[in-house]
Structures are given as C-alpha cells and as structure tokens.
Amino acid sequence: MKLYNIDQCGYCAMVRDTLERLGLEYQKIDVPWSPFDRGEVVEVSGQHTVPVLVDGNTVLADENDIINYLNENYPGRNQNK
C-alpha cells in the first residue's frame, strides 16, 4: 500500500491517522509542494492533488473515499476504535 503525501496537508494527515489507527503498513511517498512537480501522482491517479492511496489495483484520490475504503476493507483491524 502506498500513500502519496505532503506532511503539511491536513487531508493527508486524516488518511495517515486512519492508516495508523488501523495498524496498516504503508509506504509514504512524500511529493513536492508544487502540484506541477508531481508527475508520479499524475501517472498513478490522473490528477495533481494528494492524498492518493494505491492498494494493489485500487487507486483512490479523495481523503473521504480513502478513509471509507480503509474502514470497509480492513474492518478486523478497527477493534476498539
């Protein structure tokens, strides 16, 4: 699982918090602040914005969609939360 991220991004922080709460391992890929320098993000998702989560063949590019996906697909890890 990969998360395209900017540490100062509040939306990215929401996703990171969910990943950590669920105890999921992921590779954090920090991207440049300038959207025009995010070629890899565009290749993966078709857009310049983050967060973007890649889980196998699933690519999600909205923090709410990502959080819902994680909670629905990894519910066994969501104990006592």
Tab-separated table of N, CA, C and O in Angstrom:
chain	number	residue	atom	x	y	z
A	1	MET	N	0.847	-1.158	0.000
A	1	MET	CA	0.000	0.000	0.000
A	1	MET	C	0.902	1.234	0.000
A	1	MET	O	1.871	1.300	0.747
A	2	LYS	N	0.553	2.214	-0.854
A	2	LYS	CA	1.340	3.446	-0.963
A	2	LYS	C	0.434	4.640	-0.731
A	2	LYS	O	-0.699	4.675	-1.218
A	3	LEU	N	0.964	5.618	-0.010
A	3	LEU	CA	0.255	6.870	0.195
A	3	LEU	C	1.118	8.001	-0.337
A	3	LEU	O	2.228	8.232	0.144
A	4	TYR	N	0.600	8.698	-1.343
A	4	TYR	CA	1.256	9.904	-1.848
A	4	TYR	C	0.804	11.045	-0.950
A	4	TYR	O	-0.398	11.255	-0.755
A	5	ASN	N	1.750	11.770	-0.390
A	5	ASN	CA	1.520	12.574	0.789
A	5	ASN	C	2.335	13.859	0.795
A	5	ASN	O	3.415	13.933	0.217
A	6	ILE	N	1.811	14.856	1.498
A	6	ILE	CA	2.563	16.034	1.917
A	6	ILE	C	2.316	16.145	3.414
A	6	ILE	O	1.161	16.180	3.860
A	7	ASP	N	3.368	16.199	4.208
A	7	ASP	CA	3.211	16.198	5.663
A	7	ASP	C	2.386	17.373	6.176
A	7	ASP	O	1.680	17.241	7.166
A	8	GLN	N	2.444	18.517	5.532
A	8	GLN	CA	1.707	19.697	5.978
A	8	GLN	C	0.269	19.735	5.476
A	8	GLN	O	-0.455	20.682	5.731
A	9	CYS	N	-0.166	18.706	4.789
A	9	CYS	CA	-1.516	18.628	4.222
A	9	CYS	C	-2.469	18.014	5.256
A	9	CYS	O	-2.271	16.880	5.684
A	10	GLY	N	-3.483	18.759	5.657
A	10	GLY	CA	-4.450	18.270	6.628
A	10	GLY	C	-5.210	17.053	6.140
A	10	GLY	O	-5.519	16.147	6.921
A	11	TYR	N	-5.539	17.009	4.848
A	11	TYR	CA	-6.261	15.859	4.286
A	11	TYR	C	-5.388	14.606	4.317
A	11	TYR	O	-5.860	13.515	4.612
A	12	CYS	N	-4.103	14.793	4.024
A	12	CYS	CA	-3.159	13.668	4.096
A	12	CYS	C	-3.037	13.179	5.535
A	12	CYS	O	-2.974	11.964	5.781
A	13	ALA	N	-3.033	14.112	6.495
A	13	ALA	CA	-2.940	13.739	7.906
A	13	ALA	C	-4.132	12.899	8.328
A	13	ALA	O	-3.988	11.942	9.104
A	14	MET	N	-5.317	13.220	7.817
A	14	MET	CA	-6.509	12.421	8.127
A	14	MET	C	-6.313	10.976	7.675
A	14	MET	O	-6.660	10.036	8.393
A	15	VAL	N	-5.759	10.801	6.483
A	15	VAL	CA	-5.525	9.453	5.956
A	15	VAL	C	-4.433	8.746	6.751
A	15	VAL	O	-4.588	7.572	7.115
A	16	ARG	N	-3.343	9.442	7.039
A	16	ARG	CA	-2.269	8.838	7.843
A	16	ARG	C	-2.792	8.398	9.201
A	16	ARG	O	-2.475	7.302	9.677
A	17	ASP	N	-3.611	9.227	9.832
A	17	ASP	CA	-4.195	8.872	11.134
A	17	ASP	C	-5.034	7.607	11.034
A	17	ASP	O	-4.978	6.746	11.910
A	18	THR	N	-5.807	7.473	9.968
A	18	THR	CA	-6.634	6.285	9.785
A	18	THR	C	-5.763	5.054	9.561
A	18	THR	O	-6.009	3.997	10.156
A	19	LEU	N	-4.745	5.175	8.731
A	19	LEU	CA	-3.838	4.055	8.492
A	19	LEU	C	-3.176	3.603	9.789
A	19	LEU	O	-3.090	2.404	10.075
A	20	GLU	N	-2.753	4.555	10.585
A	20	GLU	CA	-2.093	4.224	11.848
A	20	GLU	C	-3.075	3.627	12.845
A	20	GLU	O	-2.767	2.653	13.533
A	21	ARG	N	-4.282	4.184	12.926
A	21	ARG	CA	-5.306	3.669	13.837
A	21	ARG	C	-5.652	2.221	13.501
A	21	ARG	O	-5.871	1.403	14.390
A	22	LEU	N	-5.676	1.914	12.222
A	22	LEU	CA	-6.000	0.562	11.782
A	22	LEU	C	-4.793	-0.374	11.836
A	22	LEU	O	-4.918	-1.568	11.605
A	23	GLY	N	-3.618	0.176	12.114
A	23	GLY	CA	-2.413	-0.646	12.206
A	23	GLY	C	-1.938	-1.176	10.864
A	23	GLY	O	-1.319	-2.236	10.798
A	24	LEU	N	-2.202	-0.420	9.802
A	24	LEU	CA	-1.834	-0.867	8.460
A	24	LEU	C	-0.439	-0.374	8.092
A	24	LEU	O	-0.087	0.779	8.348
A	25	GLU	N	0.328	-1.257	7.475
A	25	GLU	CA	1.634	-0.871	6.962
A	25	GLU	C	1.450	-0.233	5.592
A	25	GLU	O	0.649	-0.707	4.788
A	26	TYR	N	2.204	0.827	5.368
A	26	TYR	CA	2.122	1.514	4.076
A	26	TYR	C	3.432	2.229	3.805
A	26	TYR	O	4.192	2.531	4.721
A	27	GLN	N	3.662	2.472	2.529
A	27	GLN	CA	4.827	3.245	2.114
A	27	GLN	C	4.366	4.681	1.908
A	27	GLN	O	3.463	4.940	1.106
A	28	LYS	N	4.958	5.598	2.643
A	28	LYS	CA	4.625	7.013	2.499
A	28	LYS	C	5.558	7.620	1.468
A	28	LYS	O	6.777	7.572	1.617
A	29	ILE	N	4.981	8.172	0.426
A	29	ILE	CA	5.755	8.811	-0.628
A	29	ILE	C	5.487	10.304	-0.552
A	29	ILE	O	4.390	10.772	-0.871
A	30	ASP	N	6.482	11.041	-0.065
A	30	ASP	CA	6.344	12.485	0.041
A	30	ASP	C	6.549	13.109	-1.325
A	30	ASP	O	7.514	12.802	-2.031
A	31	VAL	N	5.613	13.974	-1.693
A	31	VAL	CA	5.656	14.609	-3.005
A	31	VAL	C	5.949	16.096	-2.838
A	31	VAL	O	5.751	16.658	-1.758
A	32	PRO	N	6.405	16.750	-3.906
A	32	PRO	CA	6.708	18.177	-3.833
A	32	PRO	C	5.466	19.013	-3.528
A	32	PRO	O	4.342	18.625	-3.863
A	33	TRP	N	5.682	20.162	-2.903
A	33	TRP	CA	4.582	21.060	-2.577
A	33	TRP	C	3.910	21.572	-3.855
A	33	TRP	O	2.685	21.682	-3.917
A	34	SER	N	4.678	21.867	-4.877
A	34	SER	CA	4.115	22.390	-6.126
A	34	SER	C	3.394	21.276	-6.895
A	34	SER	O	3.990	20.254	-7.222
A	35	PRO	N	2.117	21.491	-7.203
A	35	PRO	CA	1.374	20.479	-7.956
A	35	PRO	C	1.980	20.179	-9.330
A	35	PRO	O	1.806	19.094	-9.864
A	36	PHE	N	2.704	21.134	-9.875
A	36	PHE	CA	3.285	20.960	-11.208
A	36	PHE	C	4.499	20.042	-11.195
A	36	PHE	O	4.976	19.623	-12.247
A	37	ASP	N	4.999	19.721	-10.006
A	37	ASP	CA	6.154	18.836	-9.872
A	37	ASP	C	5.759	17.442	-9.393
A	37	ASP	O	6.590	16.702	-8.882
A	38	ARG	N	4.500	17.083	-9.546
A	38	ARG	CA	4.001	15.797	-9.045
A	38	ARG	C	3.692	14.822	-10.173
A	38	ARG	O	2.619	14.236	-10.255
A	39	GLY	N	4.670	14.620	-11.030
A	39	GLY	CA	4.477	13.742	-12.184
A	39	GLY	C	4.050	12.332	-11.814
A	39	GLY	O	3.190	11.734	-12.469
A	40	GLU	N	4.632	11.779	-10.761
A	40	GLU	CA	4.293	10.409	-10.366
A	40	GLU	C	2.841	10.324	-9.880
A	40	GLU	O	2.142	9.352	-10.164
A	41	VAL	N	2.383	11.348	-9.191
A	41	VAL	CA	0.994	11.365	-8.727
A	41	VAL	C	0.050	11.389	-9.920
A	41	VAL	O	-0.954	10.667	-9.947
A	42	VAL	N	0.372	12.191	-10.921
A	42	VAL	CA	-0.451	12.276	-12.125
A	42	VAL	C	-0.460	10.934	-12.852
A	42	VAL	O	-1.515	10.472	-13.304
A	43	GLU	N	0.698	10.296	-12.957
A	43	GLU	CA	0.763	8.978	-13.612
A	43	GLU	C	-0.139	7.969	-12.925
A	43	GLU	O	-0.818	7.186	-13.586
A	44	VAL	N	-0.146	7.979	-11.615
A	44	VAL	CA	-0.891	6.992	-10.840
A	44	VAL	C	-2.384	7.303	-10.818
A	44	VAL	O	-3.207	6.400	-10.970
A	45	SER	N	-2.734	8.582	-10.613
A	45	SER	CA	-4.136	8.927	-10.353
A	45	SER	C	-4.806	9.779	-11.421
A	45	SER	O	-6.024	9.937	-11.399
A	46	GLY	N	-4.018	10.375	-12.302
A	46	GLY	CA	-4.596	11.252	-13.310
A	46	GLY	C	-4.837	12.667	-12.809
A	46	GLY	O	-5.456	13.473	-13.492
A	47	GLN	N	-4.382	12.969	-11.586
A	47	GLN	CA	-4.566	14.310	-11.044
A	47	GLN	C	-3.323	14.735	-10.280
A	47	GLN	O	-2.463	13.919	-9.981
A	48	HIS	N	-3.270	16.010	-9.917
A	48	HIS	CA	-2.102	16.571	-9.225
A	48	HIS	C	-2.256	16.587	-7.712
A	48	HIS	O	-1.301	16.835	-7.001
A	49	THR	N	-3.467	16.392	-7.197
A	49	THR	CA	-3.713	16.589	-5.771
A	49	THR	C	-3.409	15.340	-4.954
A	49	THR	O	-3.412	14.222	-5.465
A	50	VAL	N	-3.144	15.567	-3.670
A	50	VAL	CA	-2.937	14.494	-2.708
A	50	VAL	C	-3.917	14.704	-1.567
A	50	VAL	O	-4.407	15.814	-1.393
A	51	PRO	N	-4.251	13.673	-0.833
A	51	PRO	CA	-3.643	12.349	-0.789
A	51	PRO	C	-4.130	11.456	-1.920
A	51	PRO	O	-5.238	11.614	-2.430
A	52	VAL	N	-3.276	10.508	-2.275
A	52	VAL	CA	-3.620	9.425	-3.194
A	52	VAL	C	-3.158	8.134	-2.531
A	52	VAL	O	-2.016	8.042	-2.085
A	53	LEU	N	-4.062	7.163	-2.473
A	53	LEU	CA	-3.724	5.859	-1.916
A	53	LEU	C	-3.772	4.819	-3.022
A	53	LEU	O	-4.729	4.791	-3.800
A	54	VAL	N	-2.739	3.987	-3.074
A	54	VAL	CA	-2.695	2.872	-4.012
A	54	VAL	C	-2.627	1.598	-3.181
A	54	VAL	O	-1.713	1.413	-2.383
A	55	ASP	N	-3.632	0.737	-3.354
A	55	ASP	CA	-3.697	-0.539	-2.651
A	55	ASP	C	-3.926	-1.610	-3.711
A	55	ASP	O	-5.056	-1.821	-4.146
A	56	GLY	N	-2.838	-2.234	-4.153
A	56	GLY	CA	-2.955	-3.189	-5.258
A	56	GLY	C	-3.388	-2.466	-6.516
A	56	GLY	O	-2.746	-1.510	-6.958
A	57	ASN	N	-4.529	-2.904	-7.088
A	57	ASN	CA	-5.054	-2.271	-8.293
A	57	ASN	C	-6.021	-1.138	-7.995
A	57	ASN	O	-6.564	-0.532	-8.908
A	58	THR	N	-6.272	-0.871	-6.726
A	58	THR	CA	-7.192	0.186	-6.326
A	58	THR	C	-6.425	1.485	-6.132
A	58	THR	O	-5.427	1.532	-5.408
A	59	VAL	N	-6.912	2.542	-6.787
A	59	VAL	CA	-6.317	3.875	-6.652
A	59	VAL	C	-7.431	4.823	-6.227
A	59	VAL	O	-8.454	4.935	-6.900
A	60	LEU	N	-7.216	5.482	-5.096
A	60	LEU	CA	-8.197	6.429	-4.570
A	60	LEU	C	-7.534	7.784	-4.382
A	60	LEU	O	-6.397	7.858	-3.914
A	61	ALA	N	-8.274	8.857	-4.721
A	61	ALA	CA	-7.661	10.177	-4.725
A	61	ALA	C	-8.490	11.220	-3.978
A	61	ALA	O	-8.437	12.392	-4.297
A	62	ASP	N	-9.245	10.798	-2.987
A	62	ASP	CA	-10.015	11.714	-2.149
A	62	ASP	C	-9.941	11.192	-0.733
A	62	ASP	O	-10.147	9.992	-0.500
A	63	GLU	N	-9.645	12.070	0.230
A	63	GLU	CA	-9.440	11.603	1.597
A	63	GLU	C	-10.650	10.878	2.169
A	63	GLU	O	-10.507	9.861	2.848
A	64	ASN	N	-11.852	11.340	1.880
A	64	ASN	CA	-13.042	10.661	2.396
A	64	ASN	C	-13.221	9.290	1.764
A	64	ASN	O	-13.563	8.320	2.449
A	65	ASP	N	-12.984	9.197	0.456
A	65	ASP	CA	-13.064	7.898	-0.225
A	65	ASP	C	-12.008	6.944	0.324
A	65	ASP	O	-12.270	5.758	0.521
A	66	ILE	N	-10.811	7.459	0.574
A	66	ILE	CA	-9.722	6.626	1.099
A	66	ILE	C	-10.072	6.110	2.491
A	66	ILE	O	-9.948	4.911	2.771
A	67	ILE	N	-10.531	6.996	3.363
A	67	ILE	CA	-10.868	6.599	4.738
A	67	ILE	C	-12.005	5.580	4.747
A	67	ILE	O	-11.937	4.569	5.455
A	68	ASN	N	-13.042	5.818	3.945
A	68	ASN	CA	-14.149	4.853	3.855
A	68	ASN	C	-13.658	3.509	3.341
A	68	ASN	O	-14.040	2.453	3.858
A	69	TYR	N	-12.823	3.528	2.315
A	69	TYR	CA	-12.263	2.297	1.749
A	69	TYR	C	-11.482	1.522	2.809
A	69	TYR	O	-11.654	0.311	2.954
A	70	LEU	N	-10.630	2.208	3.542
A	70	LEU	CA	-9.813	1.538	4.553
A	70	LEU	C	-10.689	0.929	5.644
A	70	LEU	O	-10.486	-0.223	6.038
A	71	ASN	N	-11.670	1.681	6.117
A	71	ASN	CA	-12.557	1.169	7.164
A	71	ASN	C	-13.395	-0.013	6.687
A	71	ASN	O	-13.658	-0.937	7.448
A	72	GLU	N	-13.808	-0.002	5.425
A	72	GLU	CA	-14.631	-1.084	4.877
A	72	GLU	C	-13.806	-2.321	4.540
A	72	GLU	O	-14.281	-3.445	4.691
A	73	ASN	N	-12.579	-2.127	4.074
A	73	ASN	CA	-11.784	-3.252	3.601
A	73	ASN	C	-10.839	-3.833	4.642
A	73	ASN	O	-10.296	-4.922	4.443
A	74	TYR	N	-10.650	-3.122	5.735
A	74	TYR	CA	-9.775	-3.621	6.801
A	74	TYR	C	-10.490	-3.503	8.157
A	74	TYR	O	-9.930	-3.001	9.124
A	75	PRO	N	-11.754	-3.987	8.219
A	75	PRO	CA	-12.538	-3.803	9.448
A	75	PRO	C	-11.998	-4.578	10.643
A	75	PRO	O	-12.175	-4.153	11.773
A	76	GLY	N	-11.358	-5.711	10.417
A	76	GLY	CA	-10.836	-6.507	11.514
A	76	GLY	C	-9.751	-5.796	12.284
A	76	GLY	O	-9.444	-6.122	13.414
A	77	ARG	N	-9.168	-4.795	11.675
A	77	ARG	CA	-8.094	-4.032	12.311
A	77	ARG	C	-8.654	-2.842	13.067
A	77	ARG	O	-7.923	-2.125	13.710
A	78	ASN	N	-9.956	-2.633	12.986
A	78	ASN	CA	-10.593	-1.460	13.583
A	78	ASN	C	-11.203	-1.796	14.935
A	78	ASN	O	-12.268	-1.327	15.274
A	79	GLN	N	-10.524	-2.612	15.720
A	79	GLN	CA	-11.057	-3.040	17.010
A	79	GLN	C	-10.902	-1.949	18.053
A	79	GLN	O	-9.875	-1.283	18.135
A	80	ASN	N	-11.939	-1.790	18.859
A	80	ASN	CA	-11.940	-0.839	19.972
A	80	ASN	C	-11.680	0.603	19.536
A	80	ASN	O	-11.108	1.376	20.268
A	81	LYS	N	-12.063	0.951	18.344
A	81	LYS	CA	-11.830	2.320	17.859
A	81	LYS	C	-13.158	2.954	17.533
A	81	LYS	O	-14.051	2.387	17.066
